């Protein structure tokens, strides 16, 4: 590998590190975008079958080219900027929505050492970057200078900020027991323990000792990405499409891509933090990216499943659930975990 | 200091949960509704005025287009009004057919009502499940009248024709292979009554499915319990009827209180609510569907055993059978007069009301003895319900307004007429 790359390194000279990083970024973003595109198809298919219908099956074999057709349609559509809108901010909105949801992937490990930026404060970086996402929504809602988007963005501001708190506390528990903010280390720390030695690694993963946190994190993740049943931000039957009402063409598509990229991000994070990332559930099978993909796919399925099953929460119920249920639970569990670690019963020694 | 004004939004007519063309001007204090002002008339087609220029029978299809999810019930009220003016007796078999199709229509309406109510609240799977069942009932409509929605099946004096002995079948085509078609046609081998009997047997299970999705769902309860509460006094004062009234605990149902056709011969219960909120009304509708299913079953049994005429034999009102018309001068003249000039209805006025799925649907007709109504007035239940929007929605949140629209089960065909 090294020898193979040598002439290329020579070619770029001092610019090589930048080129190499860009290559890696493309290697992450391109498959990610493909996943996003096909997640939309998967969603329509999965929900379709849950709702006794077939879903798209006309474009390409079995409807497999549907996302491409959708993408092309949106690409060729005009981006209409309403005359009353603040033009600069209106354009900035979708950019601010998609940028963080892509940037967050920098620290996500796909396998042992397979990570773009192996930073020690990975978890902190994730928290910081995902917090920025809400600005895209708020700016979009505000800049549209229209009533429904404004209402949607007000809801977004409240909802995303509240659930971030619960998510943050859930993460504190994880980093307490892993003693690291590095996502790779967090996965590695799950691959040891009594059950792992017995060959049943899946029982040593974080999801058992941190079960309440695992659930809170997953639900907060759904709320954080504004997916059903927490989709009041764009709740179709209430605020039509929330902040996206005035957007068309690619500007709209960017919000869409951001939403689905976030769904994948939350799913992959849940896999990494709670169910052992790329680790194999039983020791006689090899570890590998395959397991991470499988776990992520499962959580994505949960997202879609929830959407097909539940009615939508009301805005104030969401706030109540966030502040009066999740935050107290997480706070208590942080203390429980901390005491547990210090007690003789600790399983993380 | 700057003046603080409430936020006013225009909810509809282009809104996903406006149920057609409801325009609702909402004055909001944050998310809380201070005032809800429904604007109607966007679907006004002047049905009442149009009826004045058409013969009595020609207006029957207009009735389908009033409340376009409970077509035959509208026709029923209209035909009943004419029959009362004429003093016409409807053959008993036609009465049973009418009751059966009224109840099928009630199921059709409630399926759509509950489905879209759930869709408004965000449970979108419901609407697709209920539409699956609606499809079967629509097929029954089609079998009997040739049209899936705007049936024009009831006629003054009875119904247009007897129930068919065979159901329309699916055919093999590019998208459906022989196996699929065989499966689809499995319950269509017999007569319409066989098809409906099969449906009534399945339907209870479908209702259980809906209930597992919604009835005990905590989110569904949070969204509907205590929302849009109407006290019995308010409900009466505002002229509510149907599930909107019964949900508040008032046991008022024209089928029981002023029985028409053969409702006094069939066995059924009327469910009533307790708290008068969206949840109780939802439960009422759910139970009404089960009760309607019961009535349909009884009608099927009766109809199997008792053949007979389905339309009055007064040829001044109902057309004579075609075979007889071909050989008989008298009947040819009757036929010609009926289809050109139409029937003459004695002068007078009449109010006929039925228990429509949405409430009391009444037809007030004034006749001056001509071949068309002098004046026709329709009492649409949804109109009274929508008029109370402001009172019910005030103090609730936007999301609740959507739930309230759903629970009112508004259809603009009848409200705007």
XYZ file of C-alpha atoms in Angstrom:
766
model
C 0.000 0.000 0.000
C 2.665 2.460 1.125
C 4.846 1.615 -1.831
C 1.914 1.938 -4.159
C 1.055 5.399 -2.871
C 4.668 6.636 -2.982
C 4.565 8.117 -6.527
C 1.274 9.873 -5.770
C 2.723 11.344 -2.583
C 5.710 12.576 -4.629
C 3.350 14.136 -7.152
C 1.470 16.259 -4.647
C 4.464 17.052 -2.488
C 3.602 19.220 0.504
C -0.094 19.294 -0.473
C -0.310 15.543 0.078
C -1.831 15.518 3.601
C -4.649 17.757 2.417
C -5.231 15.634 -0.682
C -5.185 12.439 1.347
C -7.687 13.832 3.835
C -9.962 14.992 1.037
C -9.800 11.535 -0.496
C -10.843 10.014 2.780
C -13.661 12.518 3.125
C -14.933 11.587 -0.306
C -14.604 7.932 0.631
C -16.962 8.577 3.542
C -19.354 11.095 2.029
C -19.984 9.324 -1.256
C -21.181 6.037 0.275
C -23.019 8.025 2.922
C -24.978 9.946 0.321
C -25.753 6.696 -1.419
C -27.003 5.295 1.871
C -29.122 8.376 2.400
C -30.634 8.017 -1.050
C -31.435 4.383 -0.507
C -32.655 4.989 3.006
C -35.438 7.074 1.495
C -36.316 4.149 -0.730
C -36.049 1.719 2.184
C -38.335 3.931 4.208
C -40.965 4.029 1.519
C -40.713 0.300 0.961
C -40.701 -0.705 4.636
C -43.534 1.611 5.561
C -45.329 0.553 2.405
C -45.285 -3.089 3.366
C -46.337 -2.217 6.910
C -49.292 -0.372 5.414
C -50.446 -3.173 3.112
C -49.175 -1.524 -0.035
C -46.127 -2.046 -2.208
C -44.248 1.221 -2.276
C -42.386 2.564 -5.313
C -41.812 -0.149 -7.905
C -41.880 1.635 -11.227
C -38.496 3.341 -11.737
C -35.896 0.717 -12.552
C -36.027 -2.919 -11.498
C -38.188 -3.247 -8.357
C -38.144 0.522 -8.037
C -34.439 0.555 -7.243
C -33.766 3.690 -9.265
C -36.463 5.692 -7.515
C -34.061 7.708 -5.320
C -32.019 8.624 -8.396
C -35.154 9.835 -10.147
C -36.147 11.824 -7.067
C -32.695 13.360 -6.881
C -32.711 14.313 -10.546
C -36.126 15.868 -10.211
C -35.045 18.028 -7.299
C -31.767 18.963 -9.011
C -33.545 20.350 -12.024
C -36.102 22.296 -10.061
C -35.818 25.986 -9.560
C -34.877 27.234 -6.123
C -37.509 29.853 -5.469
C -36.529 32.560 -3.018
C -39.655 34.269 -1.693
C -39.556 38.013 -2.266
C -40.075 38.718 1.414
C -37.290 36.392 2.479
C -33.902 37.426 3.716
C -31.954 36.061 0.786
C -28.585 35.437 2.400
C -29.995 33.672 5.421
C -32.479 31.804 3.281
C -29.609 30.214 1.375
C -27.564 29.745 4.520
C -30.317 27.735 6.245
C -30.055 24.490 4.275
C -26.257 24.753 4.181
C -26.139 25.038 7.945
C -28.427 22.063 8.198
C -26.400 19.728 6.024
C -22.865 20.784 6.946
C -22.888 19.603 10.582
C -24.667 16.394 9.770
C -21.804 15.559 7.407
C -19.037 16.979 9.587
C -20.060 14.757 12.464
C -19.013 11.714 10.454
C -15.362 12.722 10.849
C -15.082 11.025 14.222
C -17.316 8.026 13.614
C -15.275 4.817 13.637
C -16.282 2.224 11.050
C -13.898 -0.407 12.305
C -10.877 -0.704 14.520
C -8.809 2.296 13.410
C -11.032 3.013 10.450
C -11.802 6.617 11.297
C -11.147 9.892 9.538
C -10.123 11.835 12.638
C -9.126 9.718 15.590
C -9.459 12.577 18.059
C -9.536 11.989 21.779
C -12.460 14.335 22.314
C -14.600 12.620 19.692
C -17.735 12.510 21.782
C -17.378 16.167 22.680
C -16.896 17.007 19.014
C -20.066 15.145 18.163
C -22.074 16.956 20.805
C -20.767 20.301 19.638
C -21.354 19.644 15.958
C -24.827 18.216 16.325
C -25.825 21.226 18.416
C -25.127 23.471 15.447
C -27.743 21.662 13.404
C -30.622 23.413 15.083
C -29.363 26.726 13.690
C -30.008 25.589 10.155
C -33.630 24.935 11.015
C -34.098 28.136 12.988
C -32.451 30.297 10.342
C -34.477 28.663 7.599
C -37.703 29.264 9.491
C -36.822 32.819 10.292
C -35.451 33.799 6.891
C -38.507 32.472 5.054
C -40.489 35.348 6.560
C -43.571 33.192 6.502
C -45.885 32.028 9.227
C -45.794 28.264 9.117
C -41.992 28.041 8.812
C -41.664 30.412 11.727
C -43.932 28.273 13.853
C -41.986 25.196 12.823
C -38.645 26.708 13.662
C -39.880 27.869 17.066
C -40.829 24.291 17.786
C -37.490 23.060 16.465
C -35.544 25.386 18.692
C -37.315 24.186 21.819
C -37.356 20.517 20.931
C -33.816 20.034 19.710
C -32.305 21.961 22.570
C -34.279 20.025 25.203
C -33.426 16.622 23.883
C -29.778 17.480 23.531
C -29.627 17.790 27.311
C -31.017 14.310 27.863
C -28.700 12.944 25.180
C -25.727 14.644 26.812
C -26.451 13.039 30.161
C -26.835 9.653 28.539
C -23.416 10.141 26.962
C -21.901 11.079 30.303
C -22.823 7.637 31.587
C -21.088 6.047 28.633
C -17.933 8.025 29.078
C -17.954 7.363 32.816
C -17.678 3.643 32.290
C -15.445 3.805 29.247
C -13.214 6.477 30.767
C -12.668 7.908 27.315
C -14.176 10.411 24.914
C -12.637 8.621 21.970
C -15.271 6.613 20.120
C -12.814 3.906 19.107
C -11.829 3.430 22.739
C -15.467 3.316 23.756
C -16.029 0.414 21.398
C -12.864 -1.343 22.534
C -13.888 -0.993 26.172
C -17.066 -2.911 25.389
C -15.088 -5.843 24.052
C -13.921 -7.008 27.450
C -15.482 -8.332 30.628
C -16.771 -11.481 32.180
C -19.288 -12.368 29.481
C -16.832 -11.573 26.727
C -14.488 -14.171 28.196
C -17.372 -16.638 28.192
C -17.820 -16.049 24.477
C -21.074 -14.087 24.801
C -19.691 -10.647 24.021
C -23.090 -9.099 23.417
C -23.796 -9.343 27.135
C -20.756 -7.204 27.954
C -21.801 -4.318 25.769
C -22.981 -1.091 27.335
C -26.618 -1.658 26.609
C -27.122 -3.956 29.594
C -25.669 -1.906 32.446
C -26.868 1.296 30.810
C -30.202 -0.019 29.570
C -32.262 3.052 30.584
C -29.661 5.288 28.972
C -29.706 3.194 25.821
C -33.448 3.677 25.510
C -33.304 7.359 26.395
C -30.529 7.898 23.861
C -32.434 6.146 21.106
C -35.662 8.036 21.785
C -33.829 11.336 22.132
C -32.117 10.516 18.869
C -35.471 10.143 17.167
C -36.590 13.432 18.706
C -33.312 15.117 17.809
C -33.689 14.185 14.162
C -37.330 15.335 14.180
C -38.622 11.986 13.099
C -42.064 10.584 13.886
C -43.527 10.436 16.504
C -41.583 13.580 17.413
C -41.951 15.252 14.042
C -43.856 18.291 15.244
C -41.266 20.514 13.576
C -42.426 19.465 10.164
C -45.629 17.747 11.287
C -47.487 17.598 8.040
C -50.989 17.820 9.455
C -50.140 20.761 11.688
C -47.485 23.078 10.303
C -47.502 21.541 6.812
C -43.720 21.138 6.481
C -42.449 23.527 9.103
C -39.225 25.258 8.156
C -39.215 23.641 4.710
C -42.461 25.181 3.495
C -40.843 27.876 1.357
C -37.983 25.768 0.035
C -37.900 24.050 -3.305
C -35.456 22.137 -5.468
C -32.020 21.387 -4.070
C -32.455 23.751 -1.123
C -35.285 21.537 0.026
C -33.306 18.430 -0.842
C -30.482 19.559 1.438
C -32.810 19.538 4.446
C -33.968 16.163 3.376
C -30.454 14.815 3.002
C -29.512 16.300 6.357
C -32.455 14.620 8.043
C -31.613 11.206 6.657
C -27.872 11.633 7.249
C -28.744 12.441 10.850
C -30.889 9.360 11.120
C -27.974 7.233 9.992
C -25.650 9.117 12.304
C -27.846 8.558 15.344
C -28.233 4.885 14.464
C -24.517 4.366 14.002
C -23.785 6.233 17.230
C -26.243 4.085 19.133
C -24.483 1.054 17.707
C -21.052 2.392 18.629
C -21.901 3.618 22.101
C -24.269 0.944 23.334
C -24.119 -2.216 21.307
C -20.449 -2.635 20.661
C -19.936 -1.021 17.250
C -18.075 -3.386 14.961
C -17.668 -6.068 17.630
C -19.208 -9.424 16.937
C -21.922 -10.563 19.358
C -20.323 -13.960 19.908
C -16.652 -14.633 20.007
C -16.572 -17.429 17.443
C -17.496 -14.957 14.690
C -14.960 -12.353 13.553
C -15.408 -8.655 14.321
C -15.846 -6.311 11.427
C -17.650 -3.496 9.680
C -20.382 -5.941 8.756
C -21.629 -5.997 12.339
C -21.695 -2.234 12.570
C -23.704 -2.033 9.355
C -26.105 -4.665 10.614
C -26.672 -2.918 13.929
C -27.085 0.447 12.236
C -29.581 -1.023 9.806
C -31.539 -2.427 12.711
C -31.777 0.941 14.441
C -32.764 2.580 11.174
C -35.510 0.013 10.901
C -36.655 1.021 14.376
C -36.896 4.613 13.143
C -39.149 3.563 10.275
C -41.124 1.161 12.409
C -41.892 3.900 14.912
C -43.013 6.167 12.108
C -45.497 3.626 10.806
C -46.848 2.822 14.257
C -47.260 5.874 16.429
C -49.413 8.962 16.309
C -47.599 12.269 16.636
C -46.872 13.759 20.035
C -48.207 17.158 20.815
C -45.596 19.857 21.155
C -46.057 20.377 24.890
C -46.082 16.623 25.549
C -42.697 16.401 23.894
C -41.381 19.130 26.129
C -42.819 17.393 29.155
C -41.325 14.065 28.188
C -37.934 15.691 27.643
C -37.721 17.818 30.732
C -39.803 15.955 33.287
C -39.042 12.369 32.386
C -35.823 11.959 30.464
C -33.647 14.519 32.190
C -34.493 13.312 35.719
C -33.973 9.680 34.673
C -30.626 10.406 33.097
C -29.513 12.526 36.034
C -30.352 9.759 38.472
C -28.675 7.152 36.320
C -25.470 9.200 36.089
C -25.288 9.085 39.872
C -26.230 5.415 39.994
C -23.467 4.565 37.542
C -20.951 6.724 39.372
C -21.747 5.103 42.723
C -21.798 1.682 41.112
C -18.310 2.239 39.701
C -16.938 3.237 43.066
C -18.642 0.400 44.908
C -17.152 -3.085 45.314
C -19.833 -4.393 42.942
C -18.301 -2.529 40.006
C -18.052 -4.628 36.882
C -15.695 -2.267 35.080
C -12.519 -2.859 37.104
C -43.154 49.700 24.491
C -44.137 47.866 21.356
C -47.621 46.510 21.173
C -47.816 42.739 21.478
C -50.141 41.292 18.925
C -51.391 37.753 18.586
C -50.178 35.669 15.720
C -52.840 35.066 13.083
C -52.464 32.206 10.672
C -54.556 31.110 7.804
C -55.176 27.425 8.278
C -56.222 26.216 4.871
C -57.895 26.030 2.413
C -54.622 24.582 1.116
C -53.689 22.636 4.197
C -53.077 18.896 4.493
C -55.512 18.494 7.367
C -58.171 20.931 6.232
C -60.266 17.963 5.048
C -60.907 19.507 1.714
C -61.418 23.212 1.669
C -61.794 24.382 5.239
C -60.393 27.825 5.725
C -59.763 28.447 9.366
C -58.369 31.742 10.549
C -56.562 31.006 13.778
C -55.507 33.655 16.214
C -52.663 32.259 18.239
C -51.029 33.194 21.475
C -47.845 31.206 21.040
C -49.218 27.787 20.227
C -52.512 28.348 22.007
C -55.586 29.148 19.974
C -57.311 32.333 21.090
C -59.905 32.352 18.345
C -60.762 29.931 15.571
C -62.808 31.387 12.781
C -64.018 28.865 10.207
C -64.775 30.250 6.774
C -67.040 28.140 4.632
C -68.352 28.282 1.127
C -65.348 27.260 -0.947
C -67.155 24.145 -2.091
C -70.552 25.761 -2.553
C -72.220 24.326 -5.613
C -75.746 25.508 -5.054
C -77.288 22.069 -4.743
C -80.463 23.418 -3.213
C -80.967 25.929 -6.006
C -80.065 23.450 -8.720
C -82.716 21.085 -7.408
C -85.377 23.686 -8.110
C -84.744 23.469 -11.829
C -84.621 19.712 -12.159
C -87.239 17.034 -11.854
C -87.464 15.253 -8.532
C -85.577 12.186 -9.675
C -82.881 14.140 -11.453
C -81.705 15.548 -8.128
C -80.932 12.160 -6.629
C -77.362 12.126 -7.996
C -76.812 15.607 -6.568
C -77.454 14.127 -3.152
C -74.544 11.742 -3.626
C -72.286 14.705 -4.053
C -73.305 16.390 -0.817
C -71.543 14.325 1.770
C -69.382 12.441 -0.657
C -68.326 9.812 1.868
C -71.830 8.724 2.820
C -73.539 8.844 -0.504
C -76.508 6.542 -0.132
C -77.558 8.049 3.195
C -78.017 11.431 1.541
C -80.088 9.840 -1.182
C -82.110 8.098 1.460
C -83.221 11.274 3.203
C -84.148 12.856 -0.114
C -86.116 9.857 -1.338
C -87.853 9.603 2.012
C -88.973 13.219 1.773
C -90.508 12.602 -1.662
C -92.144 9.394 -0.504
C -93.713 11.165 2.442
C -95.103 13.872 0.196
C -96.488 11.232 -2.136
C -97.682 9.037 0.705
C -95.909 6.198 -1.009
C -95.309 2.832 0.588
C -91.877 1.317 -0.066
C -91.766 -2.478 -0.541
C -90.369 -4.237 2.489
C -87.467 -5.764 0.585
C -86.444 -2.315 -0.611
C -86.576 -1.113 2.984
C -84.212 -3.862 4.056
C -81.895 -3.113 1.154
C -81.911 0.540 2.138
C -81.143 -0.224 5.759
C -78.344 -2.549 4.721
C -76.796 0.024 2.442
C -77.270 2.782 4.999
C -75.250 0.740 7.434
C -72.638 -0.114 4.813
C -72.451 3.600 4.198
C -72.068 4.240 7.897
C -69.125 1.857 8.002
C -67.675 3.534 4.907
C -68.016 6.931 6.508
C -66.624 5.967 9.894
C -63.720 4.131 8.296
C -62.779 7.283 6.491
C -63.526 9.429 9.522
C -61.391 7.415 11.905
C -58.686 6.874 9.315
C -58.271 10.543 8.577
C -58.660 11.496 12.214
C -55.742 9.213 12.987
C -53.828 10.557 10.003
C -54.307 14.096 11.262
C -52.936 13.057 14.613
C -49.982 11.449 12.879
C -50.856 7.746 12.869
C -50.751 7.420 9.127
C -50.953 3.651 8.965
C -54.565 3.718 10.101
C -55.817 5.456 7.011
C -54.314 2.824 4.745
C -55.822 0.011 6.775
C -59.265 1.546 6.758
C -59.078 2.181 3.035
C -58.411 -1.491 2.485
C -61.819 -2.246 4.002
C -63.486 0.645 2.249
C -62.407 -0.948 -0.986
C -64.590 -4.003 -0.335
C -67.588 -1.865 0.534
C -67.059 0.276 -2.519
C -67.114 -2.925 -4.540
C -70.516 -3.630 -3.022
C -71.637 -0.177 -4.149
C -70.278 -0.906 -7.580
C -71.967 -4.277 -7.814
C -75.314 -2.804 -6.993
C -75.241 0.479 -8.855
C -72.304 0.440 -11.238
C -70.620 3.358 -9.486
C -68.137 3.131 -6.649
C -69.061 6.421 -5.057
C -71.916 8.341 -6.591
C -74.331 5.489 -6.665
C -77.745 7.043 -7.370
C -79.192 3.731 -6.253
C -82.121 4.809 -4.110
C -85.187 6.049 -5.945
C -88.425 7.468 -4.663
C -90.443 4.307 -4.076
C -87.601 1.892 -3.469
C -84.251 1.173 -5.000
C -83.211 1.154 -8.626
C -82.882 -2.621 -8.954
C -82.564 -5.800 -6.944
C -79.265 -7.027 -5.530
C -77.118 -8.713 -8.185
C -76.525 -12.453 -8.182
C -72.900 -12.148 -9.118
C -70.039 -9.891 -8.216
C -67.763 -8.184 -10.739
C -64.513 -10.116 -11.054
C -60.910 -9.095 -11.417
C -59.296 -10.016 -14.711
C -55.736 -11.029 -15.464
C -53.673 -8.159 -16.821
C -50.111 -6.880 -17.052
C -49.867 -6.266 -13.320
C -51.985 -9.089 -11.909
C -51.162 -12.694 -12.760
C -53.557 -15.598 -12.629
C -52.729 -16.491 -9.037
C -53.268 -12.992 -7.716
C -56.515 -12.726 -9.597
C -57.722 -16.044 -8.226
C -56.999 -14.847 -4.706
C -58.761 -11.555 -5.299
C -61.792 -13.254 -6.779
C -62.046 -15.866 -4.070
C -64.824 -14.130 -2.138
C -66.523 -12.869 -5.290
C -67.758 -16.200 -6.566
C -71.251 -15.930 -5.140
C -73.832 -13.173 -5.042
C -73.437 -9.732 -3.528
C -74.962 -11.037 -0.316
C -72.327 -13.777 -0.108
C -69.638 -11.193 -0.623
C -71.059 -8.966 2.077
C -71.490 -11.855 4.465
C -67.845 -12.713 4.024
C -67.013 -9.096 4.753
C -69.146 -8.919 7.891
C -67.371 -11.975 9.214
C -63.960 -10.442 8.638
C -64.841 -6.946 9.730
C -64.880 -7.575 13.480
C -61.270 -8.676 13.279
C -60.333 -5.549 11.356
C -61.926 -3.401 14.046
C -59.823 -5.236 16.623
C -56.753 -4.401 14.528
C -57.605 -0.717 14.556
C -58.145 -0.819 18.266
C -54.756 -2.393 18.899
C -53.204 0.452 16.939
C -55.060 3.256 18.671
C -57.354 2.556 21.600
C -54.743 1.872 24.258
C -51.944 3.760 22.591
C -50.630 6.274 25.095
C -49.818 8.900 22.511
C -53.271 8.535 20.978
C -54.841 8.956 24.400
C -52.677 11.967 25.214
C -53.800 13.515 21.968
C -57.524 12.827 22.327
C -58.539 12.433 25.982
C -59.792 15.751 27.310
C -59.449 17.432 23.919
C -62.436 19.200 22.423
C -64.741 18.528 25.353
C -68.417 19.183 24.661
C -70.849 18.964 27.557
C -74.300 17.449 26.903
C -75.892 20.872 27.398
C -73.549 22.509 24.938
C -74.022 19.720 22.436
C -77.781 20.178 22.538
C -77.584 23.947 22.440
C -75.304 23.906 19.400
C -77.515 21.486 17.524
C -75.058 18.616 17.502
C -76.227 15.251 16.268
C -74.694 11.887 15.580
C -71.482 10.785 17.265
C -70.734 14.380 18.244
C -73.853 14.335 20.427
C -73.668 10.736 21.565
C -70.009 11.189 22.494
C -71.213 13.638 25.130
C -73.504 11.043 26.643
C -76.834 11.965 25.061
C -78.526 8.813 23.824
C -80.152 10.304 20.751
C -80.344 8.309 17.569
C -83.108 8.715 15.020
C -82.889 5.029 14.205
C -84.138 4.326 17.730
C -86.108 7.466 18.551
C -87.972 7.925 15.293
C -87.512 4.595 13.545
C -87.798 4.754 9.797
C -87.730 1.897 7.282
C -87.141 -1.330 9.190
C -84.868 -0.088 11.960
C -87.480 -1.161 14.499
C -87.131 -4.743 13.279
C -83.378 -5.073 13.531
C -81.424 -5.500 16.683
C -78.691 -3.018 17.533
C -77.412 -0.816 20.318
C -76.369 2.787 20.217
C -73.090 3.490 21.958
C -72.744 6.690 23.942
C -69.701 8.379 25.402
C -69.186 9.864 28.803
C -66.781 12.760 28.717
C -67.607 14.275 25.363
C -63.973 14.438 24.267
C -62.310 13.327 21.057
C -61.447 9.959 22.552
C -65.049 9.161 23.477
C -66.245 10.157 20.077
C -63.599 7.929 18.537
C -64.792 5.014 20.691
C -68.394 5.770 19.751
C -67.576 5.616 16.060
C -65.645 2.413 16.563
C -68.589 0.791 18.317
C -71.062 2.147 15.788
C -69.146 0.349 13.072
C -69.466 -2.916 14.967
C -73.165 -2.282 15.469
C -73.620 -1.445 11.804
C -71.904 -4.693 11.011
C -74.491 -6.425 13.180
C -77.328 -4.742 11.327
C -75.851 -5.655 7.955
C -75.676 -9.292 9.059
C -79.345 -9.295 10.037
C -80.327 -7.649 6.774
C -78.364 -10.232 4.800
C -80.219 -13.041 6.559
C -83.570 -11.456 5.906
C -82.822 -10.601 2.293
C -81.722 -14.156 1.543
C -85.040 -15.550 2.716
C -87.453 -12.969 1.359
C -87.410 -12.204 -2.340
C -89.862 -9.648 -3.633
C -90.249 -6.348 -5.438
C -87.740 -3.621 -4.665
C -89.587 -0.615 -6.009
C -93.158 0.559 -5.682
C -95.517 -0.563 -8.453
C -97.064 2.880 -8.820
C -96.028 3.695 -12.380
C -96.729 7.384 -11.893
C -93.660 7.452 -9.656
C -91.456 4.514 -10.488
C -90.728 3.301 -14.014
C -92.465 0.102 -15.086
C -90.368 -2.997 -15.794
C -88.818 -2.855 -19.214
C -90.236 -6.134 -20.529
C -93.766 -5.005 -19.733
C -93.159 -1.610 -21.247
C -92.278 -3.223 -24.592
C -95.675 -4.842 -24.953
C -98.059 -2.538 -23.208
C -99.164 0.857 -24.469
C -100.186 2.139 -21.041
C -96.810 1.386 -19.568
C -94.942 2.798 -22.503
C -96.736 6.074 -21.898
C -95.878 5.927 -18.204
C -92.281 5.315 -19.069
C -92.197 8.175 -21.530
C -93.863 10.599 -19.136
C -91.580 9.622 -16.262
C -88.396 10.106 -18.230
C -89.412 13.337 -19.905
C -91.667 15.225 -17.570
C -90.936 13.326 -14.389
C -93.253 12.623 -11.524
C -95.611 15.172 -10.041
C -95.545 15.486 -6.297
C -98.616 16.801 -4.487
C -98.221 20.296 -3.117
C -97.210 20.574 0.505
C -94.109 20.608 2.573
C -92.226 17.866 4.319
C -89.201 17.336 6.505
C -87.577 13.934 6.385
C -84.523 13.188 8.455
C -82.376 10.124 8.792
C -79.581 9.140 11.112
C -76.757 9.899 8.758
C -73.304 8.682 9.819
C -72.423 12.249 10.805
C -75.680 13.094 12.533
C -79.152 14.129 11.551
C -79.327 14.714 7.828
C -82.623 16.288 6.965
C -84.326 17.256 3.759
C -87.008 19.910 3.887
C -88.908 20.041 0.634
C -91.708 22.298 -0.494
C -93.723 21.202 -3.468
C -96.261 23.231 -5.408
C -97.520 20.217 -7.259
C -95.141 20.590 -10.169
C -92.624 18.063 -11.439
C -89.804 19.701 -9.506
C -89.388 20.969 -5.977
C -90.444 24.533 -5.268
C -87.773 24.769 -2.623
C -85.347 22.331 -1.140
C -83.454 22.851 2.083
C -80.861 20.440 3.339
C -79.946 20.147 6.967
C -76.316 19.084 7.056
C -75.072 17.821 10.414
C -71.504 18.944 9.740
C -72.606 22.546 9.429
C -73.702 22.747 13.060
C -70.565 20.937 14.188
C -68.232 23.224 12.314
C -70.085 26.276 13.567
C -69.035 25.338 17.099
C -65.354 25.237 16.076
C -64.503 28.458 17.855
C -66.105 27.406 21.118
C -64.506 23.974 21.101
C -61.047 24.925 19.921
C -60.519 27.984 22.065
C -57.751 27.450 24.597
C -56.406 24.383 22.843
C -53.152 24.146 20.889
C -52.755 24.061 17.119
C -52.219 20.333 17.176
C -55.551 19.963 18.991
C -57.365 22.014 16.385
C -56.289 19.372 13.916
C -57.609 16.656 16.220
C -60.895 18.533 16.579
C -61.324 18.895 12.829
C -60.749 15.165 12.615
C -63.235 14.319 15.335
C -65.923 16.509 13.749
C -65.497 14.450 10.634
C -66.216 17.452 8.462
C -66.903 16.929 4.794
C -67.319 20.067 2.818
C -69.681 18.638 0.276
C -72.473 18.782 2.810
C -71.380 21.849 4.739
C -71.038 24.125 1.730
C -73.670 22.271 -0.296
